[in-house]
Amino acid sequence: MLKRAVKLLRTNISNNGGRSSSSFTYFAEKTPENRGPTEKLNMFQAINNALDLVLRTDPSSVIFGEDVGFGGVFRCSLDLQKKYGKERVFNTPLCEQGIVGFGIGLAVTGTTAIAEIQFADYMFPAFDQIVNEAAKYRYRSGNLFNCGKLTIRTPSSAIGHGGLYHSQSPESYYTHTPGLKIVIPRGALKAKGLLLACIRDEDPCIFFEPKSLYRAATDEVPVGDYECELGKADILRTGTDVTLIGWGPQVHVLLEVADLAKEKLKVNCEVIDLVSLLPWDKQTVINSIKKTGKVLIAHEAPKTSGFGGEIASTIQEECFLHLEAPVSRVTGFDTPFPHVFEPFYLPNKWRCFEAVQNLVCF
Amino acid sequence: MTMTPSDSARQRFNQFQSKVDSSPLPSQQNSGNVPRVPVESSGQPSNSNIMPTNFSGFLQRINFSIPPPPLPPPMLLTPVPSAQPYYSSDFNLPISSPVRGILTNWHDPNENNFILEQCNKQESFSTEEILFNSKKTDEKPQIQLYKFSDQLKHFHTSLVKLKTDLENVNLISNELDLASWSESIASLSSQRSFSPIFHSKNGYATEATFEVQPFKLHRLESGPPTTVTLTRDEALHYYTQLQTIRRIEAAAGNLYKEKIIRGFCHLYSGQEAVACGITAIIKPEDKVITAYRCHGWTYLMGATIKSVLCELTGRKSGCARGKGGSMHMYARNFYGGNGIVGAQVPLGVGLALALKYKGIKGVSFSLYGDGAANQGQVFEVYNMAKLWNLPTIFICENNGYGMGTSAERAAASTDYYTRGDYIPGLWVDGMDILAVRSAMQFCRDYCTSDKGPLVVEAATYRYSGHSMSDPGTSYRTREEIQEVRQTRDPITSFREKILNADLVTSDELKKIEVDAKKQVDEAVKFAKLDTEVGLAELAGDVYSAPLENQIRGTTPFTNLNHVRVGPAVNL
Ligand SMILES: Cc1ncc(C[n+]2csc(CCOP(=O)(O)OP(=O)(O)O)c2C)c(N)n1
Ligand SMILES: [Mg+2]
């Protein structure tokens, strides 16, 4: 199997006039060099492209989930059934627990099983299968059996007016589960490389696809095969004063905050996209904070037990003597995701900017 | 008061039904319970050249004759002095030739008239006109009937209606194999249970009986009565409810398109008869829970139209103060819509245990879709409900699709009423409020006499896409939707029924329609102008008693204080 980890996404993010959506402005990736031809794709097209590539090159691969035969709610599997047939791309009944359990069964026979859960909010009926079965199959069998060929793709996070059950960011429920890998892309180019890596990775992966990026995130995406390394964070902007950490669409908010801080406060922020939450790239984070001494972590999920808490705790363990201010977190509130208060709930650039200001003035 | 036809008539009717059911119509073979796009019938009689072209794909010709039975005296269910059927009154109109033609459509949805095909040209006649013509000439109009191939119910009720209203019509038959059918119809009508009762003053009925499509039973010895009685007041009441829900949903659709309703919005249009049929028999001690198609339900369970629309627009006068939105609405005894497919069903069973535990003679109704029927938790609570013999009615609203996936593609068995296996079940025509009402009365009686749960499948249809972002035409044809609208619409068919039985006048119905529109229009105006609740409520009612009064979350406004908005209405 291909293992051409491509480290092409580390530097030089350019804001080439990214399309803006309600809560952030998308910073497109720099067109990669030496990666062959590229095409302009948004994130759902890039995911479609990755899935297409897998179906074409891996004859054991199958894709299934609610309505995926028609392309899925977010069009990620568009036309794949037409191309590869109903045996390989098929609709399941509406039963998340069944979908994941079934996927584990497929994967444990060596089949590349790519399951779609229609929304991350609907993954909870499958929680037992994910946490008790998928995550522990390898461990409990002493590595005699595993379901590493399982990948669960699911749309997550705020989209604008999604309300209580189409907006949640449930990643930290899953990061609490050793045995899983949790990945969240920030745009089209990364999505393709990361999804390919997840599918080929030998552990069960959950691939959260932030809904707001599906259309808003357009990159020049290499046409060919490539993977982005799992467990590796990306430094999107280097700086010396404050470290800003996020993932998914929040990364774009933080890039904007970095610009704002530079302009208004003459402060140089280092912006890190964590990319993988489980495992997560502690070294990159630690190195950065040893340099800046100040850190802001931002995520959409509620604050209490949000993944930011885990990062903060590690930072104080590893960088205690380097810290010049308390670790700061800007997150969603500890409330259910609200119906009409979404703009107040999200950790937008103003809230993050305010936190940066407080860090600088500490 | 309800009358059932004699058993022998029923038997013959069933025989006929199975004959018709087993006839090789492609559209029936692969369609399950929800009619799909009709396919041309292969078994058309040779004289099919007179098939009216516009219906050719839909129709199967049936000819039959009914020897005119002795005119039954009008049935008096409640004695009304000098009650007389309207057709005995005098027509002082000029004589014209007898109506000859082929009655091709039971109703013109717009006009509520019969359409007669005469020499390939269509003409519309009201019942009165046909009768009038037949009266004046002393010659019976000759009418040949067509039926929609998979619309046995319409066929049946129309025949019954014809027998009632058109006593003098000679229905032509060349085909004797349908004799048993004719016979059963004749005997059904001689039960005299189909005559409306007439009020002496205005000549309109105060009560009428109707025959509804037979129920399918699973592990039940006998089912609900198929002959149902409807009073004039009930007719007006149900019509108002049906119309209002349709209007609310139309308004919701428009508000969504105007981007005043944001996010998710699922419409109930097409399925109204299910909710209205249930609420028709519901008692104050009963409880209901459903999924996200809940706007109409919330209104039926007592919320005002305004509070439903304000919830949709997220404003403070919404029934959940705008905090729930389209999928999360509540009212007394209505435990809500629910955005998680299938999740409401176990709750419904819990409601039933509470009733039983408290010794309340009520039942809980849990509604879910054909898609939700495949969720594991539904089967978990089938078991619990039967194990503990709980007074609960599972109602699967089979509208043919779960999002873009048709029932057949998602379910190994689409006989949802049998999927409780050890739980008895029944199938009901969910497009007919009277059938649903009859079924639900039966179910409620069953459950409250401590016999345990039931699983009901209500065959219905949704006109709109799954939600507002789904045009609803990529996985089904426009023709299919159109056909259901024309042949099974729960409102049009009810309208036609009560008009033809002379329970109501078309002026009365017009007025209801106008009033419903007016009320909804006013509510829409209000729902646009009303404001949202204040930001403080972002941190409202997360807990009843939070351990920390501050709701965490970094913000320029600092933390929020937890507030209680309450009070709870469920306790
Ligand atoms: C647990 C869960 N999975 C998936 C969804 C997404 N979803 C919402 S409605 C729906 C289809 C449900 O179909 P059905 O039960 O037939 O109800 P209908 O929409 O036809 O009324 C799906 C897949 C969800 N809301 N919850
Ligand atoms: Mg359905």
PDB file of N, CA and C in Angstrom, chain B residues 11 36 40 95 104 111 113 183 189 220 368 383 463 473 479 487 509 522 544 554:
ATOM      1  N   GLN B  11     -67.613 -10.900   3.793  1.00  0.00           N
ATOM      2  CA  GLN B  11     -66.852 -11.997   3.228  1.00  0.00           C
ATOM      3  C   GLN B  11     -66.739 -11.860   1.713  1.00  0.00           C
ATOM      4  N   ARG B  36     -46.869   3.481  -6.445  1.00  0.00           N
ATOM      5  CA  ARG B  36     -45.835   4.160  -7.201  1.00  0.00           C
ATOM      6  C   ARG B  36     -46.458   4.683  -8.482  1.00  0.00           C
ATOM      7  N   GLU B  40     -48.971   1.054 -17.130  1.00  0.00           N
ATOM      8  CA  GLU B  40     -50.091   0.649 -17.972  1.00  0.00           C
ATOM      9  C   GLU B  40     -50.480  -0.786 -17.671  1.00  0.00           C
ATOM     10  N   ILE B  95     -86.322  19.629 -19.301  1.00  0.00           N
ATOM     11  CA  ILE B  95     -85.925  18.251 -19.564  1.00  0.00           C
ATOM     12  C   ILE B  95     -84.775  18.221 -20.556  1.00  0.00           C
ATOM     13  N   THR B 104     -65.506   8.811 -15.616  1.00  0.00           N
ATOM     14  CA  THR B 104     -64.088   8.440 -15.600  1.00  0.00           C
ATOM     15  C   THR B 104     -63.376   8.851 -14.334  1.00  0.00           C
ATOM     16  N   GLU B 111     -63.613  21.044  -8.846  1.00  0.00           N
ATOM     17  CA  GLU B 111     -65.038  21.331  -8.892  1.00  0.00           C
ATOM     18  C   GLU B 111     -65.864  20.411  -8.011  1.00  0.00           C
ATOM     19  N   ASN B 113     -66.981  17.717  -8.920  1.00  0.00           N
ATOM     20  CA  ASN B 113     -68.018  17.163  -9.781  1.00  0.00           C
ATOM     21  C   ASN B 113     -67.563  15.831 -10.338  1.00  0.00           C
ATOM     22  N   GLU B 183     -72.753  -7.887  -6.375  1.00  0.00           N
ATOM     23  CA  GLU B 183     -73.659  -8.427  -5.384  1.00  0.00           C
ATOM     24  C   GLU B 183     -73.317  -7.890  -3.991  1.00  0.00           C
ATOM     25  N   SER B 189     -75.164  -1.963   0.192  1.00  0.00           N
ATOM     26  CA  SER B 189     -76.013  -0.781   0.193  1.00  0.00           C
ATOM     27  C   SER B 189     -77.377  -1.095   0.774  1.00  0.00           C
ATOM     28  N   LEU B 220     -54.572 -10.311  15.067  1.00  0.00           N
ATOM     29  CA  LEU B 220     -55.803  -9.794  15.666  1.00  0.00           C
ATOM     30  C   LEU B 220     -56.960 -10.588  15.068  1.00  0.00           C
ATOM     31  N   TYR B 368     -43.508   7.378  14.432  1.00  0.00           N
ATOM     32  CA  TYR B 368     -42.186   7.337  13.812  1.00  0.00           C
ATOM     33  C   TYR B 368     -42.353   6.996  12.344  1.00  0.00           C
ATOM     34  N   ASN B 383     -40.144  -4.984  22.539  1.00  0.00           N
ATOM     35  CA  ASN B 383     -40.012  -6.049  23.527  1.00  0.00           C
ATOM     36  C   ASN B 383     -40.448  -5.590  24.914  1.00  0.00           C
ATOM     37  N   TYR B 463     -45.763  15.187   0.477  1.00  0.00           N
ATOM     38  CA  TYR B 463     -45.706  15.888  -0.808  1.00  0.00           C
ATOM     39  C   TYR B 463     -44.387  16.608  -1.005  1.00  0.00           C
ATOM     40  N   THR B 473     -37.540  15.426  -5.694  1.00  0.00           N
ATOM     41  CA  THR B 473     -37.887  14.840  -6.987  1.00  0.00           C
ATOM     42  C   THR B 473     -36.757  14.025  -7.592  1.00  0.00           C
ATOM     43  N   GLU B 479     -44.645  12.656 -11.355  1.00  0.00           N
ATOM     44  CA  GLU B 479     -45.933  12.023 -11.654  1.00  0.00           C
ATOM     45  C   GLU B 479     -46.462  11.277 -10.432  1.00  0.00           C
ATOM     46  N   THR B 487     -55.349  11.542  -6.395  1.00  0.00           N
ATOM     47  CA  THR B 487     -56.202  10.405  -6.074  1.00  0.00           C
ATOM     48  C   THR B 487     -56.308  10.088  -4.600  1.00  0.00           C
ATOM     49  N   LEU B 509     -67.480  25.072   3.569  1.00  0.00           N
ATOM     50  CA  LEU B 509     -66.083  24.676   3.439  1.00  0.00           C
ATOM     51  C   LEU B 509     -65.231  25.834   2.947  1.00  0.00           C
ATOM     52  N   GLU B 522     -52.314  35.901   9.539  1.00  0.00           N
ATOM     53  CA  GLU B 522     -52.086  36.807  10.672  1.00  0.00           C
ATOM     54  C   GLU B 522     -50.931  36.318  11.537  1.00  0.00           C
ATOM     55  N   SER B 544     -31.908  22.427  36.088  1.00  0.00           N
ATOM     56  CA  SER B 544     -32.893  22.963  37.014  1.00  0.00           C
ATOM     57  C   SER B 544     -32.150  23.646  38.148  1.00  0.00           C
ATOM     58  N   THR B 554     -15.504  31.411  27.203  1.00  0.00           N
ATOM     59  CA  THR B 554     -14.799  32.689  27.221  1.00  0.00           C
ATOM     60  C   THR B 554     -15.456  33.624  26.234  1.00  0.00           C
TER      61      THR B 554
END
